[in-house]
Amino acid sequence: MPRDLKIPEQRHPEKARRAETPRLKKPDWIRVKAPSGDGYKATRDIMREHKLVTVCEEAGCPNVGECWSQGHATMMIMGEICTRGCTFCNVATGRPDALDVFEPGRVADAVKKLGLNHVVITSVDRDDVDDGGAAHIAQTIRATRRQSPGTTIEVLTPDFLRCGPDALETVVDARPDVFNHNLETVPGLYPEVRPGARYFHSLRLLQRVKELDPSMFTKSGIMVGLGEDRQAVMQVMDDMRAADVDFITIGQYLQPTSRHHAVNRFVTPEEFASYEKAAWGKGFLMVSATPLTRSSYHAGDDFARLKDAREKSLA
């Protein structure tokens, strides 16, 4: 029988033996309206027409209704099945299909049809491909540039952990406007939250982007509420600044199913405001720290502010 990714046990076979943990009741500041409206439906229809996957749906983003209503969607390329099994993530895990050579063109068509000023292109991890999918990401950037030369492009990439250094160079050479790679959590939680990744490898990846192209904006984010403490979050901020990361995002972790990593606690809006103040103090050009912050939430508006901040700092 074919695999049905709508069934949790088939979507996340690696989590089948994990103990179930009850999901905490969400506080008022985390609740959002169910997606609806003409704008939402129009965006959904374009995604379906072009047979595209979005991280908005696959990761169960709480902001999907707001973003899609405005015609904004984060494209997730290289399939809907990831080779990693991070305990926080709702993207399906397993052996992916072969890369679709026509996908870059379909993404470019959808970006043009949506009339986007700024697009975020992310992907699953593809440890089964020699270059981790770097060439495919680069082709998608170039195809989008050809069709929509006025659109700024942000990529949210895998860590290319099992690849040679030329994988990262391939993506940087395609010249996205923003290179984003999320650290996701504090280093002490990596073994249980992001077991297939390495904190200092991801940090070094971001640092190398700046070495390859000092003019390229870099961005990274973490979730809170996984069990970290304030001191560890402050250390991540310092590590990011040492790697010359321009933009930090901090958002509340939400548990997709009872077999995913449990929410340790819901961080209050006041604590997020405190993190935001600390991040500005450490010299980031752009900071987004709220309970509903996600990597690509308000990415276009934030990119405009990021450019503005750099110009002011250079002046």
mmCIF file of N, CA, C and O in Angstrom, residues 156-256:
data_model
loop_
_atom_site.group_PDB
_atom_site.id
_atom_site.type_symbol
_atom_site.label_atom_id
_atom_site.label_comp_id
_atom_site.label_asym_id
_atom_site.label_seq_id
_atom_site.Cartn_x
_atom_site.Cartn_y
_atom_site.Cartn_z
ATOM 1 N N LEU A 156 16.036 29.531 2.880
ATOM 2 C CA LEU A 156 16.182 28.924 4.206
ATOM 3 C C LEU A 156 16.691 27.514 3.953
ATOM 4 O O LEU A 156 15.937 26.635 3.542
ATOM 5 N N THR A 157 17.988 27.311 4.146
ATOM 6 C CA THR A 157 18.635 26.096 3.635
ATOM 7 C C THR A 157 18.839 25.021 4.700
ATOM 8 O O THR A 157 18.834 25.304 5.899
ATOM 9 N N PRO A 158 19.082 23.787 4.233
ATOM 10 C CA PRO A 158 19.554 22.740 5.135
ATOM 11 C C PRO A 158 20.983 23.056 5.596
ATOM 12 O O PRO A 158 21.580 24.060 5.187
ATOM 13 N N ASP A 159 21.566 22.167 6.411
ATOM 14 C CA ASP A 159 22.914 22.435 6.946
ATOM 15 C C ASP A 159 24.041 21.870 6.074
ATOM 16 O O ASP A 159 25.214 22.143 6.330
ATOM 17 N N PHE A 160 23.709 21.073 5.042
ATOM 18 C CA PHE A 160 24.717 20.464 4.161
ATOM 19 C C PHE A 160 25.805 19.754 4.982
ATOM 20 O O PHE A 160 26.984 19.792 4.646
ATOM 21 N N LEU A 161 25.371 19.080 6.036
ATOM 22 C CA LEU A 161 26.302 18.457 6.989
ATOM 23 C C LEU A 161 27.163 17.369 6.352
ATOM 24 O O LEU A 161 28.328 17.225 6.685
ATOM 25 N N ARG A 162 26.596 16.618 5.419
ATOM 26 C CA ARG A 162 27.304 15.479 4.824
ATOM 27 C C ARG A 162 27.891 15.812 3.458
ATOM 28 O O ARG A 162 28.201 14.917 2.675
ATOM 29 N N CYS A 163 28.033 17.101 3.168
ATOM 30 C CA CYS A 163 28.505 17.529 1.843
ATOM 31 C C CYS A 163 29.864 18.215 1.938
ATOM 32 O O CYS A 163 30.289 18.633 3.017
ATOM 33 N N GLY A 164 30.501 18.360 0.793
ATOM 34 C CA GLY A 164 31.739 19.119 0.725
ATOM 35 C C GLY A 164 31.449 20.612 0.792
ATOM 36 O O GLY A 164 30.295 21.038 0.674
ATOM 37 N N PRO A 165 32.486 21.440 0.964
ATOM 38 C CA PRO A 165 32.292 22.891 1.088
ATOM 39 C C PRO A 165 31.697 23.548 -0.152
ATOM 40 O O PRO A 165 31.119 24.627 -0.077
ATOM 41 N N ASP A 166 31.824 22.863 -1.311
ATOM 42 C CA ASP A 166 31.306 23.463 -2.538
ATOM 43 C C ASP A 166 29.783 23.511 -2.582
ATOM 44 O O ASP A 166 29.204 24.265 -3.371
ATOM 45 N N ALA A 167 29.097 22.733 -1.719
ATOM 46 C CA ALA A 167 27.631 22.777 -1.688
ATOM 47 C C ALA A 167 27.166 24.169 -1.274
ATOM 48 O O ALA A 167 26.319 24.783 -1.946
ATOM 49 N N LEU A 168 27.729 24.676 -0.201
ATOM 50 C CA LEU A 168 27.362 26.022 0.246
ATOM 51 C C LEU A 168 27.745 27.062 -0.802
ATOM 52 O O LEU A 168 26.974 27.989 -1.083
ATOM 53 N N GLU A 169 28.912 26.888 -1.395
ATOM 54 C CA GLU A 169 29.373 27.845 -2.412
ATOM 55 C C GLU A 169 28.403 27.905 -3.598
ATOM 56 O O GLU A 169 28.169 28.981 -4.167
ATOM 57 N N THR A 170 27.829 26.764 -3.960
ATOM 58 C CA THR A 170 26.866 26.711 -5.064
ATOM 59 C C THR A 170 25.663 27.600 -4.789
ATOM 60 O O THR A 170 25.185 28.321 -5.673
ATOM 61 N N VAL A 171 25.158 27.543 -3.552
ATOM 62 C CA VAL A 171 23.989 28.358 -3.195
ATOM 63 C C VAL A 171 24.363 29.835 -3.133
ATOM 64 O O VAL A 171 23.651 30.689 -3.664
ATOM 65 N N VAL A 172 25.481 30.153 -2.502
ATOM 66 C CA VAL A 172 25.900 31.554 -2.376
ATOM 67 C C VAL A 172 26.168 32.158 -3.758
ATOM 68 O O VAL A 172 25.829 33.319 -4.013
ATOM 69 N N ASP A 173 26.741 31.373 -4.668
ATOM 70 C CA ASP A 173 27.024 31.857 -6.027
ATOM 71 C C ASP A 173 25.752 32.237 -6.792
ATOM 72 O O ASP A 173 25.804 33.043 -7.728
ATOM 73 N N ALA A 174 24.623 31.637 -6.407
ATOM 74 C CA ALA A 174 23.343 31.974 -7.058
ATOM 75 C C ALA A 174 22.786 33.302 -6.546
ATOM 76 O O ALA A 174 21.773 33.779 -7.047
ATOM 77 N N ARG A 175 23.428 33.869 -5.552
ATOM 78 C CA ARG A 175 23.155 35.209 -5.020
ATOM 79 C C ARG A 175 21.718 35.447 -4.550
ATOM 80 O O ARG A 175 21.025 36.353 -5.046
ATOM 81 N N PRO A 176 21.266 34.666 -3.565
ATOM 82 C CA PRO A 176 20.006 35.057 -2.912
ATOM 83 C C PRO A 176 20.237 36.358 -2.151
ATOM 84 O O PRO A 176 21.376 36.684 -1.801
ATOM 85 N N ASP A 177 19.179 37.104 -1.899
ATOM 86 C CA ASP A 177 19.322 38.364 -1.157
ATOM 87 C C ASP A 177 19.532 38.112 0.333
ATOM 88 O O ASP A 177 20.212 38.891 1.010
ATOM 89 N N VAL A 178 18.923 37.040 0.832
ATOM 90 C CA VAL A 178 19.071 36.663 2.243
ATOM 91 C C VAL A 178 19.379 35.176 2.311
ATOM 92 O O VAL A 178 18.706 34.362 1.672
ATOM 93 N N PHE A 179 20.414 34.823 3.089
ATOM 94 C CA PHE A 179 20.727 33.413 3.340
ATOM 95 C C PHE A 179 20.326 33.122 4.785
ATOM 96 O O PHE A 179 20.894 33.670 5.719
ATOM 97 N N ASN A 180 19.339 32.245 4.941
ATOM 98 C CA ASN A 180 18.821 31.905 6.264
ATOM 99 C C ASN A 180 19.103 30.433 6.555
ATOM 100 O O ASN A 180 18.889 29.571 5.691
ATOM 101 N N HIS A 181 19.609 30.169 7.723
ATOM 102 C CA HIS A 181 19.740 28.787 8.202
ATOM 103 C C HIS A 181 19.482 28.818 9.702
ATOM 104 O O HIS A 181 20.163 29.534 10.441
ATOM 105 N N ASN A 182 18.492 28.088 10.149
ATOM 106 C CA ASN A 182 18.080 28.167 11.548
ATOM 107 C C ASN A 182 18.897 27.261 12.464
ATOM 108 O O ASN A 182 19.076 26.073 12.179
ATOM 109 N N LEU A 183 19.352 27.825 13.577
ATOM 110 C CA LEU A 183 19.990 27.013 14.618
ATOM 111 C C LEU A 183 18.942 26.223 15.393
ATOM 112 O O LEU A 183 19.255 25.198 15.997
ATOM 113 N N GLU A 184 17.723 26.706 15.428
ATOM 114 C CA GLU A 184 16.530 26.066 15.994
ATOM 115 C C GLU A 184 16.459 26.070 17.527
ATOM 116 O O GLU A 184 15.420 26.324 18.094
ATOM 117 N N THR A 185 17.573 25.732 18.211
ATOM 118 C CA THR A 185 17.540 25.671 19.672
ATOM 119 C C THR A 185 18.948 25.887 20.219
ATOM 120 O O THR A 185 19.897 26.093 19.459
ATOM 121 N N VAL A 186 19.069 25.841 21.527
ATOM 122 C CA VAL A 186 20.368 26.052 22.178
ATOM 123 C C VAL A 186 21.196 24.769 22.057
ATOM 124 O O VAL A 186 20.640 23.677 21.920
ATOM 125 N N PRO A 187 22.527 24.859 22.113
ATOM 126 C CA PRO A 187 23.367 23.675 21.863
ATOM 127 C C PRO A 187 23.102 22.512 22.805
ATOM 128 O O PRO A 187 23.158 21.349 22.396
ATOM 129 N N GLY A 188 22.776 22.794 24.056
ATOM 130 C CA GLY A 188 22.553 21.713 25.023
ATOM 131 C C GLY A 188 21.349 20.844 24.715
ATOM 132 O O GLY A 188 21.259 19.713 25.203
ATOM 133 N N LEU A 189 20.421 21.340 23.891
ATOM 134 C CA LEU A 189 19.220 20.575 23.555
ATOM 135 C C LEU A 189 19.325 19.856 22.209
ATOM 136 O O LEU A 189 18.403 19.147 21.818
ATOM 137 N N TYR A 190 20.435 20.043 21.502
ATOM 138 C CA TYR A 190 20.575 19.406 20.188
ATOM 139 C C TYR A 190 20.398 17.885 20.209
ATOM 140 O O TYR A 190 19.706 17.328 19.347
ATOM 141 N N PRO A 191 20.998 17.155 21.170
ATOM 142 C CA PRO A 191 20.853 15.693 21.133
ATOM 143 C C PRO A 191 19.407 15.218 21.170
ATOM 144 O O PRO A 191 19.075 14.197 20.570
ATOM 145 N N GLU A 192 18.526 15.947 21.837
ATOM 146 C CA GLU A 192 17.136 15.490 21.919
ATOM 147 C C GLU A 192 16.197 16.206 20.948
ATOM 148 O O GLU A 192 15.160 15.672 20.582
ATOM 149 N N VAL A 193 16.559 17.414 20.502
ATOM 150 C CA VAL A 193 15.676 18.198 19.639
ATOM 151 C C VAL A 193 16.073 18.075 18.171
ATOM 152 O O VAL A 193 15.218 17.950 17.291
ATOM 153 N N ARG A 194 17.365 18.093 17.909
ATOM 154 C CA ARG A 194 17.873 18.106 16.527
ATOM 155 C C ARG A 194 19.015 17.093 16.403
ATOM 156 O O ARG A 194 20.146 17.443 16.091
ATOM 157 N N PRO A 195 18.721 15.799 16.666
ATOM 158 C CA PRO A 195 19.788 14.800 16.790
ATOM 159 C C PRO A 195 20.628 14.588 15.537
ATOM 160 O O PRO A 195 21.781 14.178 15.627
ATOM 161 N N GLY A 196 20.078 14.878 14.351
ATOM 162 C CA GLY A 196 20.830 14.665 13.113
ATOM 163 C C GLY A 196 21.717 15.824 12.731
ATOM 164 O O GLY A 196 22.407 15.771 11.709
ATOM 165 N N ALA A 197 21.711 16.896 13.536
ATOM 166 C CA ALA A 197 22.455 18.112 13.199
ATOM 167 C C ALA A 197 23.541 18.380 14.235
ATOM 168 O O ALA A 197 23.606 17.717 15.274
ATOM 169 N N ARG A 198 24.399 19.346 13.960
ATOM 170 C CA ARG A 198 25.492 19.730 14.868
ATOM 171 C C ARG A 198 25.485 21.249 15.004
ATOM 172 O O ARG A 198 25.610 21.972 14.011
ATOM 173 N N TYR A 199 25.374 21.734 16.221
ATOM 174 C CA TYR A 199 25.238 23.167 16.481
ATOM 175 C C TYR A 199 26.374 23.976 15.860
ATOM 176 O O TYR A 199 26.141 24.945 15.141
ATOM 177 N N PHE A 200 27.610 23.579 16.130
ATOM 178 C CA PHE A 200 28.733 24.394 15.669
ATOM 179 C C PHE A 200 28.946 24.291 14.159
ATOM 180 O O PHE A 200 29.474 25.205 13.540
ATOM 181 N N HIS A 201 28.495 23.194 13.558
ATOM 182 C CA HIS A 201 28.522 23.115 12.092
ATOM 183 C C HIS A 201 27.564 24.151 11.502
ATOM 184 O O HIS A 201 27.910 24.860 10.548
ATOM 185 N N SER A 202 26.345 24.216 12.060
ATOM 186 C CA SER A 202 25.357 25.182 11.560
ATOM 187 C C SER A 202 25.841 26.614 11.754
ATOM 188 O O SER A 202 25.656 27.472 10.880
ATOM 189 N N LEU A 203 26.462 26.869 12.891
ATOM 190 C CA LEU A 203 26.990 28.207 13.167
ATOM 191 C C LEU A 203 28.093 28.571 12.171
ATOM 192 O O LEU A 203 28.138 29.679 11.621
ATOM 193 N N ARG A 204 28.969 27.598 11.913
ATOM 194 C CA ARG A 204 30.069 27.827 10.969
ATOM 195 C C ARG A 204 29.547 28.034 9.546
ATOM 196 O O ARG A 204 30.105 28.827 8.775
ATOM 197 N N LEU A 205 28.455 27.351 9.204
ATOM 198 C CA LEU A 205 27.842 27.522 7.879
ATOM 199 C C LEU A 205 27.455 28.988 7.667
ATOM 200 O O LEU A 205 27.748 29.578 6.625
ATOM 201 N N LEU A 206 26.819 29.570 8.671
ATOM 202 C CA LEU A 206 26.405 30.976 8.585
ATOM 203 C C LEU A 206 27.615 31.899 8.491
ATOM 204 O O LEU A 206 27.613 32.878 7.735
ATOM 205 N N GLN A 207 28.653 31.579 9.246
ATOM 206 C CA GLN A 207 29.874 32.384 9.212
ATOM 207 C C GLN A 207 30.527 32.329 7.832
ATOM 208 O O GLN A 207 31.006 33.341 7.309
ATOM 209 N N ARG A 208 30.527 31.143 7.208
ATOM 210 C CA ARG A 208 31.156 30.971 5.898
ATOM 211 C C ARG A 208 30.426 31.750 4.811
ATOM 212 O O ARG A 208 31.039 32.210 3.846
ATOM 213 N N VAL A 209 29.108 31.906 4.947
ATOM 214 C CA VAL A 209 28.358 32.689 3.962
ATOM 215 C C VAL A 209 28.943 34.095 3.892
ATOM 216 O O VAL A 209 29.186 34.637 2.803
ATOM 217 N N LYS A 210 29.200 34.686 5.054
ATOM 218 C CA LYS A 210 29.771 36.038 5.104
ATOM 219 C C LYS A 210 31.192 36.075 4.552
ATOM 220 O O LYS A 210 31.615 37.059 3.950
ATOM 221 N N GLU A 211 31.943 35.009 4.752
ATOM 222 C CA GLU A 211 33.304 34.950 4.202
ATOM 223 C C GLU A 211 33.265 34.869 2.676
ATOM 224 O O GLU A 211 34.105 35.458 2.000
ATOM 225 N N LEU A 212 32.281 34.126 2.154
ATOM 226 C CA LEU A 212 32.150 33.979 0.701
ATOM 227 C C LEU A 212 31.592 35.245 0.057
ATOM 228 O O LEU A 212 31.986 35.613 -1.053
ATOM 229 N N ASP A 213 30.658 35.903 0.745
ATOM 230 C CA ASP A 213 30.048 37.124 0.206
ATOM 231 C C ASP A 213 29.677 38.050 1.366
ATOM 232 O O ASP A 213 28.577 37.937 1.924
ATOM 233 N N PRO A 214 30.556 38.958 1.752
ATOM 234 C CA PRO A 214 30.294 39.833 2.904
ATOM 235 C C PRO A 214 29.055 40.712 2.742
ATOM 236 O O PRO A 214 28.506 41.191 3.731
ATOM 237 N N SER A 215 28.593 40.907 1.503
ATOM 238 C CA SER A 215 27.422 41.779 1.287
ATOM 239 C C SER A 215 26.098 41.039 1.480
ATOM 240 O O SER A 215 25.037 41.673 1.547
ATOM 241 N N MET A 216 26.121 39.707 1.548
ATOM 242 C CA MET A 216 24.879 38.928 1.651
ATOM 243 C C MET A 216 24.339 38.988 3.076
ATOM 244 O O MET A 216 25.066 38.786 4.039
ATOM 245 N N PHE A 217 23.040 39.255 3.205
ATOM 246 C CA PHE A 217 22.410 39.252 4.513
ATOM 247 C C PHE A 217 22.291 37.815 5.023
ATOM 248 O O PHE A 217 21.915 36.913 4.268
ATOM 249 N N THR A 218 22.598 37.612 6.301
ATOM 250 C CA THR A 218 22.419 36.293 6.911
ATOM 251 C C THR A 218 21.397 36.386 8.037
ATOM 252 O O THR A 218 21.260 37.419 8.695
ATOM 253 N N LYS A 219 20.722 35.283 8.237
ATOM 254 C CA LYS A 219 19.579 35.256 9.154
ATOM 255 C C LYS A 219 19.527 33.890 9.821
ATOM 256 O O LYS A 219 19.855 32.872 9.192
ATOM 257 N N SER A 220 19.120 33.845 11.080
ATOM 258 C CA SER A 220 18.966 32.566 11.763
ATOM 259 C C SER A 220 17.933 32.718 12.876
ATOM 260 O O SER A 220 17.664 33.837 13.340
ATOM 261 N N GLY A 221 17.366 31.600 13.281
ATOM 262 C CA GLY A 221 16.332 31.671 14.307
ATOM 263 C C GLY A 221 16.353 30.499 15.253
ATOM 264 O O GLY A 221 16.920 29.443 14.964
ATOM 265 N N ILE A 222 15.740 30.719 16.408
ATOM 266 C CA ILE A 222 15.560 29.648 17.388
ATOM 267 C C ILE A 222 14.121 29.657 17.894
ATOM 268 O O ILE A 222 13.418 30.665 17.787
ATOM 269 N N MET A 223 13.724 28.508 18.434
ATOM 270 C CA MET A 223 12.448 28.397 19.143
ATOM 271 C C MET A 223 12.743 28.411 20.634
ATOM 272 O O MET A 223 13.801 27.929 21.062
ATOM 273 N N VAL A 224 11.808 28.932 21.423
ATOM 274 C CA VAL A 224 11.927 28.842 22.874
ATOM 275 C C VAL A 224 10.713 28.104 23.421
ATOM 276 O O VAL A 224 9.701 27.945 22.742
ATOM 277 N N GLY A 225 10.842 27.610 24.654
ATOM 278 C CA GLY A 225 9.791 26.795 25.246
ATOM 279 C C GLY A 225 10.067 25.312 25.119
ATOM 280 O O GLY A 225 9.207 24.475 25.367
ATOM 281 N N LEU A 226 11.314 24.971 24.730
ATOM 282 C CA LEU A 226 11.717 23.565 24.585
ATOM 283 C C LEU A 226 12.432 23.038 25.831
ATOM 284 O O LEU A 226 12.697 21.836 25.928
ATOM 285 N N GLY A 227 12.763 23.944 26.765
ATOM 286 C CA GLY A 227 13.492 23.538 27.964
ATOM 287 C C GLY A 227 14.775 24.308 28.177
ATOM 288 O O GLY A 227 15.531 24.028 29.103
ATOM 289 N N GLU A 228 15.025 25.301 27.322
ATOM 290 C CA GLU A 228 16.236 26.124 27.431
ATOM 291 C C GLU A 228 16.076 27.127 28.587
ATOM 292 O O GLU A 228 14.966 27.371 29.049
ATOM 293 N N ASP A 229 17.192 27.706 29.048
ATOM 294 C CA ASP A 229 17.087 28.808 30.007
ATOM 295 C C ASP A 229 17.588 30.099 29.356
ATOM 296 O O ASP A 229 18.144 30.083 28.263
ATOM 297 N N ARG A 230 17.386 31.212 30.032
ATOM 298 C CA ARG A 230 17.706 32.516 29.466
ATOM 299 C C ARG A 230 19.198 32.649 29.139
ATOM 300 O O ARG A 230 19.572 33.188 28.090
ATOM 301 N N GLN A 231 20.032 32.132 30.022
ATOM 302 C CA GLN A 231 21.476 32.236 29.802
ATOM 303 C C GLN A 231 21.881 31.558 28.495
ATOM 304 O O GLN A 231 22.718 32.071 27.739
ATOM 305 N N ALA A 232 21.284 30.389 28.215
ATOM 306 C CA ALA A 232 21.608 29.661 26.982
ATOM 307 C C ALA A 232 21.163 30.442 25.745
ATOM 308 O O ALA A 232 21.850 30.456 24.721
ATOM 309 N N VAL A 233 20.001 31.111 25.836
ATOM 310 C CA VAL A 233 19.521 31.920 24.709
ATOM 311 C C VAL A 233 20.476 33.099 24.471
ATOM 312 O O VAL A 233 20.808 33.424 23.324
ATOM 313 N N MET A 234 20.933 33.709 25.553
ATOM 314 C CA MET A 234 21.892 34.822 25.432
ATOM 315 C C MET A 234 23.193 34.352 24.770
ATOM 316 O O MET A 234 23.783 35.059 23.953
ATOM 317 N N GLN A 235 23.618 33.133 25.102
ATOM 318 C CA GLN A 235 24.839 32.591 24.506
ATOM 319 C C GLN A 235 24.665 32.365 23.010
ATOM 320 O O GLN A 235 25.577 32.637 22.217
ATOM 321 N N VAL A 236 23.482 31.879 22.600
ATOM 322 C CA VAL A 236 23.205 31.691 21.173
ATOM 323 C C VAL A 236 23.269 33.037 20.453
ATOM 324 O O VAL A 236 23.830 33.151 19.354
ATOM 325 N N MET A 237 22.705 34.078 21.062
ATOM 326 C CA MET A 237 22.784 35.416 20.454
ATOM 327 C C MET A 237 24.241 35.834 20.260
ATOM 328 O O MET A 237 24.618 36.340 19.197
ATOM 329 N N ASP A 238 25.062 35.616 21.288
ATOM 330 C CA ASP A 238 26.486 35.980 21.190
ATOM 331 C C ASP A 238 27.182 35.171 20.096
ATOM 332 O O ASP A 238 28.003 35.701 19.341
ATOM 333 N N ASP A 239 26.848 33.870 20.015
ATOM 334 C CA ASP A 239 27.448 33.015 18.981
ATOM 335 C C ASP A 239 27.063 33.501 17.585
ATOM 336 O O ASP A 239 27.890 33.538 16.667
ATOM 337 N N MET A 240 25.788 33.866 17.425
ATOM 338 C CA MET A 240 25.338 34.364 16.121
ATOM 339 C C MET A 240 26.060 35.659 15.743
ATOM 340 O O MET A 240 26.482 35.838 14.596
ATOM 341 N N ARG A 241 26.205 36.551 16.702
ATOM 342 C CA ARG A 241 26.889 37.811 16.402
ATOM 343 C C ARG A 241 28.367 37.563 16.080
ATOM 344 O O ARG A 241 28.933 38.230 15.211
ATOM 345 N N ALA A 242 28.990 36.590 16.755
ATOM 346 C CA ALA A 242 30.385 36.253 16.449
ATOM 347 C C ALA A 242 30.513 35.726 15.023
ATOM 348 O O ALA A 242 31.554 35.889 14.386
ATOM 349 N N ALA A 243 29.427 35.098 14.528
ATOM 350 C CA ALA A 243 29.398 34.602 13.143
ATOM 351 C C ALA A 243 28.879 35.670 12.179
ATOM 352 O O ALA A 243 28.653 35.389 11.003
ATOM 353 N N ASP A 244 28.669 36.885 12.690
ATOM 354 C CA ASP A 244 28.247 38.038 11.874
ATOM 355 C C ASP A 244 26.847 37.863 11.291
ATOM 356 O O ASP A 244 26.562 38.333 10.186
ATOM 357 N N VAL A 245 25.967 37.172 12.015
ATOM 358 C CA VAL A 245 24.569 37.027 11.573
ATOM 359 C C VAL A 245 23.865 38.367 11.747
ATOM 360 O O VAL A 245 23.962 39.011 12.789
ATOM 361 N N ASP A 246 23.125 38.788 10.707
ATOM 362 C CA ASP A 246 22.467 40.095 10.695
ATOM 363 C C ASP A 246 21.118 40.108 11.392
ATOM 364 O O ASP A 246 20.724 41.114 11.984
ATOM 365 N N PHE A 247 20.378 39.006 11.277
ATOM 366 C CA PHE A 247 18.953 39.012 11.622
ATOM 367 C C PHE A 247 18.655 37.779 12.469
ATOM 368 O O PHE A 247 18.961 36.656 12.069
ATOM 369 N N ILE A 248 18.045 37.973 13.634
ATOM 370 C CA ILE A 248 17.665 36.854 14.489
ATOM 371 C C ILE A 248 16.146 36.811 14.645
ATOM 372 O O ILE A 248 15.499 37.855 14.787
ATOM 373 N N THR A 249 15.578 35.611 14.587
ATOM 374 C CA THR A 249 14.162 35.414 14.886
ATOM 375 C C THR A 249 14.045 34.489 16.093
ATOM 376 O O THR A 249 14.786 33.509 16.209
ATOM 377 N N ILE A 250 13.109 34.802 16.973
ATOM 378 C CA ILE A 250 12.850 33.973 18.161
ATOM 379 C C ILE A 250 11.342 33.812 18.287
ATOM 380 O O ILE A 250 10.605 34.802 18.332
ATOM 381 N N GLY A 251 10.875 32.566 18.304
ATOM 382 C CA GLY A 251 9.440 32.306 18.399
ATOM 383 C C GLY A 251 9.141 31.174 19.364
ATOM 384 O O GLY A 251 10.033 30.425 19.764
ATOM 385 N N GLN A 252 7.879 31.037 19.727
ATOM 386 C CA GLN A 252 7.435 29.989 20.645
ATOM 387 C C GLN A 252 7.332 28.646 19.920
ATOM 388 O O GLN A 252 6.736 28.550 18.848
ATOM 389 N N TYR A 253 7.907 27.600 20.513
ATOM 390 C CA TYR A 253 7.727 26.248 19.978
ATOM 391 C C TYR A 253 6.312 25.770 20.280
ATOM 392 O O TYR A 253 5.812 25.933 21.392
ATOM 393 N N LEU A 254 5.668 25.187 19.261
ATOM 394 C CA LEU A 254 4.351 24.589 19.421
ATOM 395 C C LEU A 254 4.445 23.110 19.035
ATOM 396 O O LEU A 254 4.991 22.774 17.995
ATOM 397 N N GLN A 255 3.896 22.250 19.859
ATOM 398 C CA GLN A 255 4.018 20.801 19.676
ATOM 399 C C GLN A 255 3.019 20.287 18.635
ATOM 400 O O GLN A 255 1.812 20.374 18.835
ATOM 401 N N PRO A 256 3.503 19.736 17.501
ATOM 402 C CA PRO A 256 2.574 19.298 16.447
ATOM 403 C C PRO A 256 1.676 18.129 16.846
ATOM 404 O O PRO A 256 0.499 18.117 16.516
#
